[in-house]
Amino acid sequence: HILCAFADGYRHDLEIIQLDLCACVEDTFWVLIGFGKMAAENEILAEDRRIDKGQDSCSKMSWFRTEKRSWLEWFCINVLKAGEIPSHVALIMDGNRRFANKKKLNKIEGHLHGFEKLAETLNWCRDFGIKELTVYAFSIENFKRPKDEVDAIMDLAREKFRYLLEEKDKIMSYNVCIRCLGNTNLLPRDVQELISQIVEISKSNTKYVLNVCFAYTAREEITSAIRELAIGVEKGLIKSSDVTETLLEKCLYTNKSNPPNLVIRTSGEVRLSDFLLWQSSYSVLIFVKVLWPEFTFWHLAFAIFYFQRQFRSTKPYEQRSISVRDEMEVEQLREIAVQESLCDVEERLLQMMKSREDRIKLFLQHLEEKRDKLIRNAARYAVKISFARLKSRNIINNKQDANYCQMRKQNTLQKGAGTSLIPYFNLGQLKKYCNEQNQMRTKLDEMEIMDLRDKLSPQDLASLIKIFARIIIFARLIMTTIMAIVLAD
């Protein structure tokens, strides 16, 4: 990108050299992506071996991870950061069930692997500098699936949201604002409470934004926005003439976010599946032919590279659409002003615009307070319920401790009779044991990856030689360009 911009300044003399530079930069990056795909295939092979051996990487439960990037990955990140990085990326995470069938696993295990991939993707987006990520976690249409599968997904969501709530220190340290988009009234009450608590504690964070679309469809979102507008007109907060595209957009679940710059769908399906239909009108769409649990760093890198090649062609259309929409709204107001006033139309138009702005501002404040109140009430109710559960659990634990002491006395008295004592574990010992098991599995995974890196095949070595040859050719072309510019001066 830097070389192309440099050559662009000498367009009158160096158009041919610029074309050569563009082609060379593109070829070099395609080689880099090709080598990255080889690394991605190695990662998928290592993951398959872990699954076959029963060493499941899903034992790592954290939403926020710090993974070490290889020099090749960092090189790719820095090259892409020289260009335009999408500030908002939307992901349709498709292919969990097909992955489970492919690996001969239960469907819920496929969804579990999908969550693990989401946690990795959050880390990748942070490295690339992507500020906002919207993920399609669960559609309203998914409630039509078998009841056992839906209940299992809800149990998994309950577990993951509960663990995310336990990681509130990391949420605050990473400065992440988490929002849940969708009709949460369709979810179980305890899941609603967990989501409300997470949204409430992270609402003041500003550095990163994670939008989780849960019980969501775009048609339901638009219907809900129209319903809110109808209620506003009925209550007299706004007039029917105030209802415009701009106001409807501000009533959507995504009213606090900009439209996504890039929409990625996995599994090879070429459709949006009722996801962000309003917001993605001018987004760059890419459909990746890989199942979501097999999505890798290099697929995301390629998607960003594809966005950098396409976004310039869509940006003018988006700006033109916004300007045309604003002009149409002003013209509608002008027609009303002409009908109401025979003289001083411009003055009447300014008065109408100001009064409309005031009405819309009050209506949006009312809508925001209404939604925030629902979240706060659910969060407070969840805190009360958890406090009551904790109190009852302490009473039960005290009773268990008293019974344990009594059983231990009986055991010492009846030691010679061969009686066996029921095993007793407290919560601290259980957590310590689970952490030790997770650390052992992580070490085994790292050892397997190191062994895989040590055993390079001849094809890998040949690919490395080709890459270095391309780099040498690229360096020579840079030197030739500099010499040509100097001679031209």
Short mmCIF file of C-alpha atoms in Angstrom, two decimals:
data_model
loop_
_atom_site.label_atom_id
_atom_site.label_comp_id
_atom_site.label_asym_id
_atom_site.label_seq_id
_atom_site.Cartn_x
_atom_site.Cartn_y
_atom_site.Cartn_z
CA HIS A 1 0.00 0.00 0.00
CA ILE A 2 2.86 2.41 0.85
CA LEU A 3 4.67 1.59 -2.40
CA CYS A 4 1.49 2.10 -4.43
CA ALA A 5 0.87 5.48 -2.77
CA PHE A 6 4.52 6.45 -3.37
CA ALA A 7 4.31 5.54 -7.04
CA ASP A 8 0.95 7.29 -7.35
CA GLY A 9 2.69 10.65 -6.81
CA TYR A 10 4.65 10.12 -10.04
CA ARG A 11 1.64 8.99 -12.08
CA HIS A 12 2.58 11.21 -15.02
CA ASP A 13 5.94 9.46 -15.44
CA LEU A 14 5.61 6.10 -13.78
CA GLU A 15 2.19 4.62 -14.62
CA ILE A 16 3.77 1.42 -15.91
CA ILE A 17 5.99 1.08 -12.83
CA GLN A 18 2.96 1.64 -10.60
CA LEU A 19 1.07 -1.18 -12.31
CA ASP A 20 4.09 -3.45 -11.87
CA LEU A 21 4.31 -2.50 -8.20
CA CYS A 22 0.60 -3.18 -7.63
CA ALA A 23 0.89 -6.56 -9.32
CA CYS A 24 4.03 -7.41 -7.35
CA VAL A 25 2.52 -6.40 -4.00
CA GLU A 26 -0.60 -8.42 -4.78
CA ASP A 27 1.42 -11.47 -5.90
CA THR A 28 3.62 -11.29 -2.80
CA PHE A 29 0.62 -11.12 -0.48
CA TRP A 30 -1.07 -13.99 -2.30
CA VAL A 31 2.09 -16.05 -1.68
CA LEU A 32 1.93 -15.02 1.99
CA ILE A 33 -1.73 -16.05 2.17
CA GLY A 34 -0.85 -19.35 0.48
CA PHE A 35 1.81 -20.09 3.07
CA GLY A 36 -0.64 -19.05 5.77
CA LYS A 37 -3.16 -21.56 4.46
CA MET A 38 -0.52 -24.28 4.80
CA ALA A 39 -0.07 -23.23 8.43
CA ALA A 40 -3.86 -23.24 8.87
CA GLU A 41 -4.06 -26.78 7.50
CA ASN A 42 -1.38 -27.83 10.00
CA GLU A 43 -3.44 -26.26 12.82
CA ILE A 44 -6.54 -28.15 11.68
CA LEU A 45 -4.55 -31.41 11.56
CA ALA A 46 -3.23 -30.82 15.07
CA GLU A 47 -6.79 -30.11 16.28
CA ASP A 48 -8.04 -33.30 14.62
CA ARG A 49 -5.35 -35.33 16.39
CA ARG A 50 -6.30 -33.81 19.74
CA ILE A 51 -9.96 -34.70 19.11
CA ASP A 52 -9.04 -38.26 18.10
CA LYS A 53 -6.93 -38.68 21.25
CA GLY A 54 -9.64 -37.22 23.45
CA GLN A 55 -7.50 -34.19 24.33
CA ASP A 56 -10.14 -31.57 23.70
CA SER A 57 -8.92 -27.99 23.42
CA CYS A 58 -12.33 -26.85 24.68
CA SER A 59 -11.12 -27.23 28.26
CA LYS A 60 -9.86 -23.63 27.91
CA MET A 61 -12.93 -21.70 29.00
CA SER A 62 -11.79 -18.04 28.92
CA TRP A 63 -13.42 -15.52 26.61
CA PHE A 64 -10.27 -13.37 26.64
CA ARG A 65 -7.01 -15.04 25.65
CA THR A 66 -3.48 -13.90 24.94
CA GLU A 67 -1.93 -16.17 22.34
CA LYS A 68 1.57 -15.78 20.92
CA ARG A 69 1.63 -14.86 17.24
CA SER A 70 4.28 -16.28 14.93
CA TRP A 71 6.60 -13.93 13.00
CA LEU A 72 4.66 -14.73 9.83
CA GLU A 73 1.36 -13.75 11.46
CA TRP A 74 2.80 -10.50 12.83
CA PHE A 75 4.25 -9.73 9.39
CA CYS A 76 0.81 -10.25 7.84
CA ILE A 77 -0.86 -8.07 10.51
CA ASN A 78 1.57 -5.20 9.92
CA VAL A 79 1.19 -5.42 6.13
CA LEU A 80 -2.61 -5.28 6.39
CA LYS A 81 -2.50 -2.42 8.93
CA ALA A 82 -0.78 -0.31 6.27
CA GLY A 83 -4.18 -0.26 4.51
CA GLU A 84 -7.77 0.27 5.62
CA ILE A 85 -8.82 -1.96 8.53
CA PRO A 86 -12.59 -2.45 8.94
CA SER A 87 -13.75 -0.84 12.17
CA HIS A 88 -16.82 -3.11 12.40
CA VAL A 89 -16.87 -6.78 11.32
CA ALA A 90 -19.95 -9.01 11.39
CA LEU A 91 -19.65 -12.82 11.55
CA ILE A 92 -22.20 -15.48 10.63
CA MET A 93 -20.81 -18.47 12.52
CA ASP A 94 -22.20 -21.31 10.43
CA GLY A 95 -21.14 -24.98 10.31
CA ASN A 96 -21.03 -26.20 13.93
CA ARG A 97 -23.39 -29.15 13.34
CA ARG A 98 -21.69 -30.15 10.09
CA PHE A 99 -18.35 -30.04 11.89
CA ALA A 100 -19.74 -32.37 14.55
CA ASN A 101 -20.99 -34.79 11.88
CA LYS A 102 -17.66 -34.61 10.08
CA LYS A 103 -15.71 -35.45 13.26
CA LYS A 104 -18.37 -37.93 14.48
CA LEU A 105 -19.14 -35.88 17.59
CA ASN A 106 -22.35 -34.91 19.33
CA LYS A 107 -24.04 -31.77 18.00
CA ILE A 108 -23.52 -29.91 21.26
CA GLU A 109 -19.78 -30.65 21.04
CA GLY A 110 -19.80 -28.97 17.64
CA HIS A 111 -21.37 -25.87 19.23
CA LEU A 112 -18.77 -26.05 22.00
CA HIS A 113 -15.96 -26.00 19.43
CA GLY A 114 -17.73 -23.07 17.80
CA PHE A 115 -17.58 -21.10 21.04
CA GLU A 116 -13.87 -21.85 21.38
CA LYS A 117 -13.33 -20.50 17.88
CA LEU A 118 -15.20 -17.32 18.83
CA ALA A 119 -12.84 -16.78 21.78
CA GLU A 120 -9.85 -17.14 19.42
CA THR A 121 -11.41 -14.76 16.89
CA LEU A 122 -11.83 -12.08 19.56
CA ASN A 123 -8.08 -12.22 20.13
CA TRP A 124 -7.35 -12.01 16.38
CA CYS A 125 -9.63 -8.99 15.96
CA ARG A 126 -7.87 -7.25 18.82
CA ASP A 127 -4.48 -7.84 17.13
CA PHE A 128 -5.75 -6.49 13.81
CA GLY A 129 -7.21 -3.39 15.49
CA ILE A 130 -10.88 -4.19 14.75
CA LYS A 131 -12.87 -2.14 17.27
CA GLU A 132 -16.30 -3.76 16.96
CA LEU A 133 -17.40 -7.34 16.29
CA THR A 134 -20.98 -8.56 15.80
CA VAL A 135 -21.58 -12.32 15.89
CA TYR A 136 -24.71 -14.25 14.90
CA ALA A 137 -24.91 -16.66 17.85
CA PHE A 138 -28.52 -17.89 17.80
CA SER A 139 -31.38 -17.14 15.42
CA ILE A 140 -35.08 -17.13 16.30
CA GLU A 141 -35.44 -19.70 13.52
CA ASN A 142 -33.18 -22.05 15.54
CA PHE A 143 -36.01 -22.55 18.07
CA LYS A 144 -37.58 -24.79 15.42
CA ARG A 145 -34.79 -27.34 15.89
CA PRO A 146 -35.32 -30.44 18.07
CA LYS A 147 -36.06 -29.57 21.69
CA ASP A 148 -33.08 -31.57 23.01
CA GLU A 149 -30.68 -29.59 20.83
CA VAL A 150 -32.23 -26.23 21.77
CA ASP A 151 -32.08 -27.11 25.49
CA ALA A 152 -28.44 -28.16 25.12
CA ILE A 153 -27.59 -24.87 23.38
CA MET A 154 -29.31 -22.93 26.16
CA ASP A 155 -27.35 -24.89 28.77
CA LEU A 156 -24.14 -24.07 26.89
CA ALA A 157 -25.09 -20.38 26.64
CA ARG A 158 -25.93 -20.36 30.35
CA GLU A 159 -22.51 -21.82 31.18
CA LYS A 160 -20.58 -19.45 28.88
CA PHE A 161 -22.41 -16.30 29.99
CA ARG A 162 -21.91 -17.30 33.62
CA TYR A 163 -18.20 -17.74 33.02
CA LEU A 164 -18.07 -14.37 31.20
CA LEU A 165 -19.68 -12.77 34.25
CA GLU A 166 -16.93 -14.29 36.41
CA GLU A 167 -14.38 -12.64 34.10
CA LYS A 168 -15.68 -9.13 34.75
CA ASP A 169 -12.18 -8.01 35.81
CA LYS A 170 -10.92 -8.87 32.31
CA ILE A 171 -13.93 -7.15 30.74
CA MET A 172 -12.97 -3.96 32.54
CA SER A 173 -9.22 -4.30 31.93
CA TYR A 174 -9.71 -4.86 28.17
CA ASN A 175 -12.35 -2.06 28.20
CA VAL A 176 -14.90 -4.15 26.26
CA CYS A 177 -18.54 -3.13 25.95
CA ILE A 178 -20.75 -6.21 25.52
CA ARG A 179 -24.24 -5.90 24.08
CA CYS A 180 -26.89 -8.52 23.35
CA LEU A 181 -29.03 -7.86 20.28
CA GLY A 182 -32.32 -9.67 19.83
CA ASN A 183 -35.63 -10.47 21.47
CA THR A 184 -34.30 -11.72 24.81
CA ASN A 185 -37.86 -12.30 26.07
CA LEU A 186 -37.78 -15.58 24.11
CA LEU A 187 -34.87 -16.84 26.25
CA PRO A 188 -35.10 -18.63 29.62
CA ARG A 189 -35.35 -16.26 32.59
CA ASP A 190 -31.95 -17.15 34.09
CA VAL A 191 -30.20 -16.59 30.72
CA GLN A 192 -31.89 -13.18 30.47
CA GLU A 193 -30.61 -12.33 33.95
CA LEU A 194 -27.03 -13.32 33.12
CA ILE A 195 -27.08 -11.28 29.89
CA SER A 196 -28.52 -8.25 31.71
CA GLN A 197 -25.77 -8.37 34.34
CA ILE A 198 -23.03 -8.55 31.70
CA VAL A 199 -24.53 -5.69 29.67
CA GLU A 200 -24.98 -3.57 32.80
CA ILE A 201 -21.41 -3.90 34.10
CA SER A 202 -19.79 -3.26 30.69
CA LYS A 203 -22.00 -0.49 29.28
CA SER A 204 -19.51 2.30 30.12
CA ASN A 205 -16.55 0.64 28.31
CA THR A 206 -15.55 2.26 25.03
CA LYS A 207 -12.41 0.71 23.51
CA TYR A 208 -13.92 -2.49 22.03
CA VAL A 209 -17.51 -3.55 21.37
CA LEU A 210 -18.83 -7.12 21.17
CA ASN A 211 -22.41 -7.49 19.90
CA VAL A 212 -23.87 -10.96 20.49
CA CYS A 213 -27.00 -11.54 18.36
CA PHE A 214 -28.98 -14.00 20.47
CA ALA A 215 -32.62 -14.83 19.63
CA TYR A 216 -32.23 -12.45 16.69
CA THR A 217 -33.51 -12.06 13.14
CA ALA A 218 -33.38 -8.91 11.03
CA ARG A 219 -37.11 -9.11 10.26
CA GLU A 220 -37.98 -9.23 13.97
CA GLU A 221 -35.59 -6.31 14.59
CA ILE A 222 -37.28 -4.15 11.92
CA THR A 223 -40.74 -5.17 13.18
CA SER A 224 -39.78 -4.21 16.73
CA ALA A 225 -38.49 -0.80 15.53
CA ILE A 226 -41.77 -0.13 13.64
CA ARG A 227 -43.74 -1.15 16.74
CA GLU A 228 -41.80 1.36 18.86
CA LEU A 229 -42.48 4.09 16.29
CA ALA A 230 -46.20 3.26 16.33
CA ILE A 231 -46.24 3.47 20.15
CA GLY A 232 -44.45 6.84 19.95
CA VAL A 233 -47.02 8.22 17.52
CA GLU A 234 -49.89 6.84 19.63
CA LYS A 235 -48.54 8.48 22.80
CA GLY A 236 -47.95 11.79 20.99
CA LEU A 237 -44.18 11.76 21.42
CA ILE A 238 -43.69 12.10 17.66
CA LYS A 239 -45.86 12.87 14.64
CA SER A 240 -46.54 10.47 11.80
CA SER A 241 -44.62 12.82 9.50
CA ASP A 242 -41.52 12.35 11.71
CA VAL A 243 -41.26 8.68 10.76
CA THR A 244 -38.36 8.45 8.30
CA GLU A 245 -35.61 6.01 7.36
CA THR A 246 -33.20 7.84 9.67
CA LEU A 247 -35.54 7.57 12.67
CA LEU A 248 -36.31 3.92 11.92
CA GLU A 249 -32.58 3.20 11.83
CA LYS A 250 -32.17 4.81 15.26
CA CYS A 251 -34.85 2.48 16.67
CA LEU A 252 -33.04 -0.72 15.65
CA TYR A 253 -31.16 -2.88 18.14
CA THR A 254 -27.90 -1.65 16.55
CA ASN A 255 -28.67 2.06 17.05
CA LYS A 256 -25.42 2.55 19.01
CA SER A 257 -23.24 1.01 16.29
CA ASN A 258 -22.16 1.98 12.81
CA PRO A 259 -23.11 -0.37 9.94
CA PRO A 260 -20.63 -3.26 9.52
CA ASN A 261 -17.85 -2.65 6.99
CA LEU A 262 -17.28 -6.37 6.43
CA VAL A 263 -19.65 -9.34 6.74
CA ILE A 264 -18.08 -12.83 6.83
CA ARG A 265 -20.04 -16.06 6.52
CA THR A 266 -18.44 -19.47 6.97
CA SER A 267 -19.44 -22.95 5.73
CA GLY A 268 -19.64 -21.91 2.06
CA GLU A 269 -23.32 -20.95 2.16
CA VAL A 270 -24.01 -17.85 0.04
CA ARG A 271 -26.83 -16.10 1.89
CA LEU A 272 -27.31 -13.75 4.87
CA SER A 273 -29.92 -15.89 6.69
CA ASP A 274 -31.86 -12.88 8.02
CA PHE A 275 -28.79 -11.27 9.61
CA LEU A 276 -28.34 -7.46 9.65
CA LEU A 277 -30.36 -7.02 6.45
CA TRP A 278 -30.86 -3.28 7.05
CA GLN A 279 -27.31 -2.53 8.24
CA SER A 280 -25.39 -4.50 5.59
CA SER A 281 -26.76 -2.65 2.56
CA TYR A 282 -23.31 -1.32 1.62
CA SER A 283 -21.10 -3.81 3.47
CA VAL A 284 -18.43 -5.90 1.76
CA LEU A 285 -19.61 -9.54 1.83
CA ILE A 286 -17.30 -12.55 1.76
CA PHE A 287 -18.34 -16.21 1.97
CA VAL A 288 -15.60 -18.54 3.24
CA LYS A 289 -15.73 -22.21 2.24
CA VAL A 290 -14.75 -23.55 5.65
CA LEU A 291 -16.82 -24.67 8.64
CA TRP A 292 -16.85 -22.23 11.55
CA PRO A 293 -14.84 -24.39 14.04
CA GLU A 294 -12.16 -24.73 11.31
CA PHE A 295 -11.94 -20.96 10.74
CA THR A 296 -8.35 -19.75 11.22
CA PHE A 297 -6.31 -16.57 11.53
CA TRP A 298 -5.47 -16.78 7.82
CA HIS A 299 -9.10 -16.86 6.75
CA LEU A 300 -9.67 -13.63 8.68
CA ALA A 301 -6.53 -12.11 7.14
CA PHE A 302 -7.74 -12.99 3.65
CA ALA A 303 -11.17 -11.49 4.40
CA ILE A 304 -9.55 -8.20 5.48
CA PHE A 305 -7.37 -8.22 2.35
CA TYR A 306 -10.48 -8.79 0.23
CA PHE A 307 -12.20 -5.88 2.03
CA GLN A 308 -9.27 -3.56 1.25
CA ARG A 309 -9.65 -4.34 -2.45
CA GLN A 310 -13.44 -3.78 -2.49
CA PHE A 311 -14.39 -1.06 0.01
CA ARG A 312 -13.37 1.89 -2.20
CA SER A 313 -15.99 0.92 -4.78
CA THR A 314 -18.85 0.75 -2.20
CA LYS A 315 -18.01 3.85 -0.14
CA PRO A 316 -19.14 6.47 -2.73
CA TYR A 317 -22.50 4.72 -3.16
CA GLU A 318 -23.08 4.73 0.59
CA GLN A 319 -22.27 8.44 0.90
CA ARG A 320 -24.49 9.24 -2.09
CA SER A 321 -27.35 7.24 -0.58
CA ILE A 322 -27.10 9.12 2.73
CA SER A 323 -27.07 12.51 1.00
CA VAL A 324 -30.07 11.58 -1.20
CA ARG A 325 -31.98 10.33 1.86
CA ASP A 326 -31.34 13.61 3.75
CA GLU A 327 -32.43 15.67 0.73
CA MET A 328 -35.67 13.67 0.40
CA GLU A 329 -36.51 14.22 4.08
CA VAL A 330 -35.94 17.97 3.73
CA GLU A 331 -38.09 18.07 0.60
CA GLN A 332 -40.95 16.31 2.40
CA LEU A 333 -40.80 18.92 5.16
CA ARG A 334 -40.70 21.69 2.57
CA GLU A 335 -43.91 20.39 0.96
CA ILE A 336 -45.65 20.42 4.36
CA ALA A 337 -44.35 23.94 5.02
CA VAL A 338 -45.69 25.15 1.67
CA GLN A 339 -49.14 23.72 2.45
CA GLU A 340 -49.24 25.27 5.94
CA SER A 341 -47.75 28.68 5.15
CA LEU A 342 -48.32 30.91 2.12
CA CYS A 343 -45.43 33.25 2.93
CA ASP A 344 -42.00 32.83 4.56
CA VAL A 345 -41.70 29.17 3.61
CA GLU A 346 -38.00 29.00 4.52
CA GLU A 347 -38.61 30.39 8.00
CA ARG A 348 -41.47 27.95 8.54
CA LEU A 349 -39.24 25.12 7.28
CA LEU A 350 -36.53 25.99 9.83
CA GLN A 351 -39.12 26.05 12.64
CA MET A 352 -40.48 22.66 11.60
CA MET A 353 -36.99 21.15 11.40
CA LYS A 354 -36.14 22.41 14.89
CA SER A 355 -39.40 21.16 16.42
CA ARG A 356 -38.93 17.78 14.69
CA GLU A 357 -35.40 17.48 16.10
CA ASP A 358 -36.69 18.22 19.62
CA ARG A 359 -39.49 15.64 19.32
CA ILE A 360 -37.16 12.97 17.95
CA LYS A 361 -34.62 13.67 20.68
CA LEU A 362 -37.23 13.24 23.43
CA PHE A 363 -38.62 10.09 21.77
CA LEU A 364 -35.17 8.48 21.48
CA GLN A 365 -34.40 9.35 25.11
CA HIS A 366 -37.68 7.73 26.15
CA LEU A 367 -36.86 4.61 24.09
CA GLU A 368 -33.33 4.39 25.51
CA GLU A 369 -34.60 4.76 29.09
CA LYS A 370 -37.21 2.06 28.46
CA ARG A 371 -34.61 -0.44 27.21
CA ASP A 372 -32.09 0.43 29.93
CA LYS A 373 -34.77 0.03 32.59
CA LEU A 374 -35.52 -3.51 31.39
CA ILE A 375 -31.84 -4.41 31.59
CA ARG A 376 -31.37 -2.83 35.02
CA ASN A 377 -34.43 -4.54 36.48
CA ALA A 378 -33.33 -7.93 35.17
CA ALA A 379 -29.80 -7.39 36.51
CA ARG A 380 -31.08 -6.37 39.97
CA TYR A 381 -33.42 -9.34 40.08
CA ALA A 382 -30.50 -11.63 39.17
CA VAL A 383 -28.37 -10.17 41.98
CA LYS A 384 -31.17 -10.74 44.50
CA ILE A 385 -31.69 -14.32 43.33
CA SER A 386 -27.96 -15.11 43.41
CA PHE A 387 -27.68 -13.64 46.93
CA ALA A 388 -30.59 -15.79 48.10
CA ARG A 389 -29.02 -18.88 46.49
CA LEU A 390 -25.68 -18.12 48.11
CA LYS A 391 -27.33 -17.77 51.50
CA SER A 392 -29.18 -21.07 51.15
CA ARG A 393 -26.00 -22.76 49.85
CA ASN A 394 -24.06 -21.61 52.94
CA ILE A 395 -26.74 -23.14 55.17
CA ILE A 396 -26.57 -26.41 53.21
CA ASN A 397 -22.76 -26.43 53.32
CA ASN A 398 -22.78 -25.93 57.08
CA LYS A 399 -25.14 -28.89 57.42
CA GLN A 400 -22.93 -30.98 55.12
CA ASP A 401 -19.86 -30.10 57.18
CA ALA A 402 -21.67 -31.16 60.37
CA ASN A 403 -22.75 -34.45 58.74
CA TYR A 404 -19.19 -35.00 57.46
CA CYS A 405 -17.73 -34.56 60.94
CA GLN A 406 -20.27 -36.98 62.35
CA MET A 407 -19.50 -39.55 59.60
CA ARG A 408 -15.78 -39.18 60.27
CA LYS A 409 -16.28 -39.92 63.96
CA GLN A 410 -18.32 -42.99 63.11
CA ASN A 411 -15.63 -44.11 60.69
CA THR A 412 -12.90 -43.86 63.32
CA LEU A 413 -15.05 -45.77 65.81
CA GLN A 414 -15.85 -48.50 63.22
CA LYS A 415 -12.39 -48.63 61.67
CA GLY A 416 -11.99 -52.34 62.17
CA ALA A 417 -15.40 -53.19 60.74
CA GLY A 418 -14.33 -52.37 57.15
CA THR A 419 -16.79 -49.54 56.64
CA SER A 420 -15.99 -47.08 53.88
CA LEU A 421 -16.35 -43.34 54.13
CA ILE A 422 -18.10 -41.48 51.27
CA PRO A 423 -15.55 -39.22 49.47
CA TYR A 424 -15.88 -35.57 50.42
CA PHE A 425 -14.64 -32.70 48.21
CA ASN A 426 -15.13 -29.01 48.80
CA LEU A 427 -15.43 -26.48 45.98
CA GLY A 428 -11.88 -25.14 46.35
CA GLN A 429 -10.29 -28.58 45.97
CA LEU A 430 -12.45 -29.31 42.92
CA LYS A 431 -11.44 -26.05 41.19
CA LYS A 432 -7.77 -26.70 41.97
CA TYR A 433 -7.99 -30.19 40.47
CA CYS A 434 -9.70 -28.85 37.29
CA ASN A 435 -7.05 -26.13 36.88
CA GLU A 436 -4.24 -28.70 37.17
CA GLN A 437 -5.91 -30.88 34.52
CA ASN A 438 -6.31 -27.90 32.17
CA GLN A 439 -2.64 -26.94 32.57
CA MET A 440 -1.54 -30.49 31.77
CA ARG A 441 -3.71 -30.56 28.62
CA THR A 442 -2.32 -27.18 27.51
CA LYS A 443 1.26 -28.43 27.89
CA LEU A 444 0.48 -31.57 25.88
CA ASP A 445 -1.07 -29.44 23.11
CA GLU A 446 2.02 -27.20 22.97
CA MET A 447 4.34 -30.24 22.81
CA GLU A 448 2.35 -31.69 19.87
CA ILE A 449 2.47 -28.38 17.98
CA MET A 450 6.25 -28.13 18.53
CA ASP A 451 6.70 -31.67 17.21
CA LEU A 452 4.62 -30.76 14.14
CA ARG A 453 6.77 -27.69 13.48
CA ASP A 454 9.99 -29.68 13.77
CA LYS A 455 8.88 -32.18 11.10
CA LEU A 456 8.81 -30.05 7.96
CA SER A 457 8.08 -31.93 4.76
CA PRO A 458 10.03 -31.35 1.50
CA GLN A 459 6.97 -29.57 0.11
CA ASP A 460 7.14 -27.07 2.99
CA LEU A 461 10.83 -26.44 2.32
CA ALA A 462 10.11 -25.94 -1.38
CA SER A 463 7.40 -23.43 -0.51
CA LEU A 464 9.82 -21.55 1.76
CA ILE A 465 12.39 -21.35 -1.05
CA LYS A 466 9.72 -19.99 -3.42
CA ILE A 467 8.74 -17.34 -0.88
CA PHE A 468 12.33 -16.17 -0.40
CA ALA A 469 12.79 -16.06 -4.18
CA ARG A 470 9.68 -13.88 -4.50
CA ILE A 471 10.99 -11.57 -1.74
CA ILE A 472 14.30 -11.16 -3.59
CA ILE A 473 12.48 -10.35 -6.85
CA PHE A 474 10.28 -7.89 -4.95
CA ALA A 475 13.35 -6.15 -3.42
CA ARG A 476 14.96 -5.86 -6.83
CA LEU A 477 11.80 -4.29 -8.22
CA ILE A 478 11.79 -1.74 -5.40
CA MET A 479 15.40 -0.81 -6.16
CA THR A 480 14.55 -0.48 -9.87
CA THR A 481 11.65 1.83 -9.03
CA ILE A 482 13.81 4.05 -6.81
CA MET A 483 16.47 4.25 -9.52
CA ALA A 484 13.82 5.21 -12.11
CA ILE A 485 12.45 7.97 -9.85
CA VAL A 486 15.93 9.36 -9.21
CA LEU A 487 16.74 9.34 -12.94
CA ALA A 488 13.37 10.98 -13.72
CA ASP A 489 14.18 13.82 -11.28
#
